[in-house]
Structures are given as C-alpha cells and as structure tokens.
Amino acid sequence: MAAANLLALIDDIATLLDDVSVMSKVAAKKTAGVLGDDLALNADQVRGVKPERELPVVWAVAKGSLLNKVILVPAALLISAFVPVLIAVLLVIGGLYLCFEGAEKVLHRFFPHHDAEERDARLAQLADANVDLVAMEKEKIKGAIRTDFILSAEIIVIALGSIAGADFITQVGVLVALSLAITAGVYGLVAAIVKMDDLGLYLLRKSLTGNFNRFQKVTGRGLLITAPLLMKFLAIVGTIAMFLVGGGILTHNIGFIHHAAEVVIHAIPLPELLVSIIVDGIAGFIAGALIVALMSVVSRIRK
C-alpha cells in the first residue's frame, strides 16, 4: 500500500513538472519581447562603468532583480487568486507601457530630445576627476534595479496571463521557474556581452606573442567589431518585439481593437499568421505613438 502511494505521488510530481515545463515554454514565448528589451537595457546600463567593475555591477543588479521577483511573484499570484479580473487590466497596462516605450525610442530617433543632453552630461561627469565614482556606481545600480522592477512586473503579468487557466500550484511552479531562468539567462548574457570587447582586446594583445597568433588576432578583432553591433541589434530587435508583444496584448484583450484586427486579417490575401504579426506591430506602434503624444502634451501644459 505504501509503495502504491509512493508511486502515485511520484506520478503526480512528474505530471506537475511536465505541466510546469510545457506552460513555462508558452509563457517564455509570450514574454520574448520584454526579454529582448530587458537584455538590451541591462547591457546598456553598464556603460560608463570601469572595466574591472562591470561584472560586480551586473551581479549587484542581478541580485536586485531576484529580490524584485520575490516581491512581484507572490503579489501577482494573490491578485490572480482573489481579483483575477485585474490580471487582464494589468496585462493591458503592461502592453500599453511596452508600446509607449517602443514608440518613444523610435520617435526620439527623429525628434530632438533631452536624452542627448543627458548623455553629454554623463560623459562630462565621467571625465571629472572630482566625481565620486563609487556613489555614481551605486546610483546606476539603483536605477537599473528600478528599471528591472518595471520589466519584471510586465514579464510576470504577461506570463500569468498566458497560464491563467492552470491550477494554482502549476502557476507557482511556472512563475518561479521562469523568474529564475530569466534572471540567470538575461544577466548571464549581459555579463558575456559587456565582456566581449575585453576578451577581444585580450586576444589581440595575446596575438603579439605565443602560438595561434593569427587565430587570436582574427578572433579578437571579430569580438571588438561584434560587441557594439550586437548591442545595436539587440536594441532594434527588442524595440520591434515590444510593438509585437504590446500590440498583440491589445488586439487580444480590447474588444474593438480585436474586432478591427480580425477584419483586416481576413481582408488581406496573405498568410494569416504573417498578417496577424504585422497588424499587432502596427497596432502597437499606433498605441505607443498616441501615448507619447499625450505625454508630450501633458508635459507642455505642466511647463
């Protein structure tokens, strides 16, 4: 009898783990857009830090990210358990924020903005010998953790929305597994990206003496060239993904937008999946641009 109960328990655990694995994959696909932006933003946060302090800064932000998720996961589960209707509202808010952030990035490429002045001020601050770099580093870490809190909230809400039909234990398993995997994956990649140029420089120097000179020289140059290009690529892909994910949330959760999207998808004689992706992206950009315009008007009125 005891053996039968043990086998039944093992079977239940295996089934639960299988459900968690499958639903984690679904949730990860849904949050891919935010992950791309999360990766690009966190890699960008390390700019201006001394090379020997890059990994400690990444580690400090990663620990802050884990703490963020320790707060956000229980909060999201409580909302899902007691006020489930609020998940859809939070999902739409998260989608709108993604669209806004993506549109802001695109529009600021074509219109002057105070970001350029902020960058110049930051560079001047780094060149100033009287600046307390330790305090500056701590402020940078705090800012990165605040940004991570917003992005982590979006990821968890989107993930929870994608597994809303699952039982509570499965939801806990998916969110915990996803939180750990995302934190390790994102900050592991950030650490690798920020150290690519250092590795390239090391290989170039190493190529002057020793064996495999040509290989080291070619690899070193390749890494030095690839590092900034990879950062730009991540920024572009992350921005596009923000429109696709944010727009997809809006077209699936807001009635009149969903109806309009369905009409357009069925009216265009192209593969439905392709048209759906394009429609989501366009809807995301339009929503984001409208919010940027509204924020600009509000800012001018305040001034």
PDB file of N, CA and C in Angstrom, residues 100 103 107 286-300:
ATOM      1  N   PHE A 100       4.337  52.201 -25.541  1.00  0.00           N
ATOM      2  CA  PHE A 100       4.823  53.554 -25.261  1.00  0.00           C
ATOM      3  C   PHE A 100       6.351  53.601 -25.286  1.00  0.00           C
ATOM      4  N   ALA A 103       7.597  53.139 -28.914  1.00  0.00           N
ATOM      5  CA  ALA A 103       7.342  54.330 -29.731  1.00  0.00           C
ATOM      6  C   ALA A 103       8.248  55.482 -29.327  1.00  0.00           C
ATOM      7  N   LEU A 107      10.516  57.381 -31.997  1.00  0.00           N
ATOM      8  CA  LEU A 107      10.265  58.794 -32.261  1.00  0.00           C
ATOM      9  C   LEU A 107      11.434  59.671 -31.838  1.00  0.00           C
ATOM     10  N   ILE A 286       0.958  52.413 -33.195  1.00  0.00           N
ATOM     11  CA  ILE A 286      -0.053  53.477 -33.136  1.00  0.00           C
ATOM     12  C   ILE A 286      -0.412  53.792 -31.680  1.00  0.00           C
ATOM     13  N   ALA A 287      -0.640  52.741 -30.882  1.00  0.00           N
ATOM     14  CA  ALA A 287      -0.977  52.953 -29.463  1.00  0.00           C
ATOM     15  C   ALA A 287       0.160  53.669 -28.744  1.00  0.00           C
ATOM     16  N   GLY A 288       1.388  53.231 -29.009  1.00  0.00           N
ATOM     17  CA  GLY A 288       2.541  53.857 -28.364  1.00  0.00           C
ATOM     18  C   GLY A 288       2.716  55.305 -28.772  1.00  0.00           C
ATOM     19  N   ALA A 289       2.545  55.592 -30.071  1.00  0.00           N
ATOM     20  CA  ALA A 289       2.695  56.961 -30.571  1.00  0.00           C
ATOM     21  C   ALA A 289       1.636  57.887 -29.964  1.00  0.00           C
ATOM     22  N   LEU A 290       0.423  57.368 -29.803  1.00  0.00           N
ATOM     23  CA  LEU A 290      -0.637  58.177 -29.195  1.00  0.00           C
ATOM     24  C   LEU A 290      -0.309  58.510 -27.737  1.00  0.00           C
ATOM     25  N   ILE A 291       0.234  57.535 -27.014  1.00  0.00           N
ATOM     26  CA  ILE A 291       0.593  57.781 -25.613  1.00  0.00           C
ATOM     27  C   ILE A 291       1.754  58.764 -25.520  1.00  0.00           C
ATOM     28  N   VAL A 292       2.738  58.633 -26.426  1.00  0.00           N
ATOM     29  CA  VAL A 292       3.864  59.576 -26.446  1.00  0.00           C
ATOM     30  C   VAL A 292       3.358  60.995 -26.698  1.00  0.00           C
ATOM     31  N   ALA A 293       2.426  61.135 -27.667  1.00  0.00           N
ATOM     32  CA  ALA A 293       1.853  62.445 -27.967  1.00  0.00           C
ATOM     33  C   ALA A 293       1.106  63.006 -26.761  1.00  0.00           C
ATOM     34  N   LEU A 294       0.329  62.146 -26.092  1.00  0.00           N
ATOM     35  CA  LEU A 294      -0.426  62.576 -24.914  1.00  0.00           C
ATOM     36  C   LEU A 294       0.515  63.019 -23.791  1.00  0.00           C
ATOM     37  N   MET A 295       1.568  62.239 -23.568  1.00  0.00           N
ATOM     38  CA  MET A 295       2.552  62.595 -22.531  1.00  0.00           C
ATOM     39  C   MET A 295       3.254  63.901 -22.849  1.00  0.00           C
ATOM     40  N   SER A 296       3.523  64.115 -24.145  1.00  0.00           N
ATOM     41  CA  SER A 296       4.175  65.366 -24.573  1.00  0.00           C
ATOM     42  C   SER A 296       3.280  66.560 -24.307  1.00  0.00           C
ATOM     43  N   VAL A 297       1.982  66.424 -24.599  1.00  0.00           N
ATOM     44  CA  VAL A 297       1.013  67.497 -24.364  1.00  0.00           C
ATOM     45  C   VAL A 297       0.921  67.803 -22.859  1.00  0.00           C
ATOM     46  N   VAL A 298       0.825  66.744 -22.043  1.00  0.00           N
ATOM     47  CA  VAL A 298       0.736  66.914 -20.598  1.00  0.00           C
ATOM     48  C   VAL A 298       1.992  67.612 -20.066  1.00  0.00           C
ATOM     49  N   SER A 299       3.163  67.219 -20.594  1.00  0.00           N
ATOM     50  CA  SER A 299       4.411  67.837 -20.164  1.00  0.00           C
ATOM     51  C   SER A 299       4.462  69.324 -20.492  1.00  0.00           C
ATOM     52  N   ARG A 300       3.988  69.674 -21.682  1.00  0.00           N
ATOM     53  CA  ARG A 300       3.978  71.081 -22.084  1.00  0.00           C
ATOM     54  C   ARG A 300       3.011  71.909 -21.238  1.00  0.00           C
TER      55      ARG A 300
END
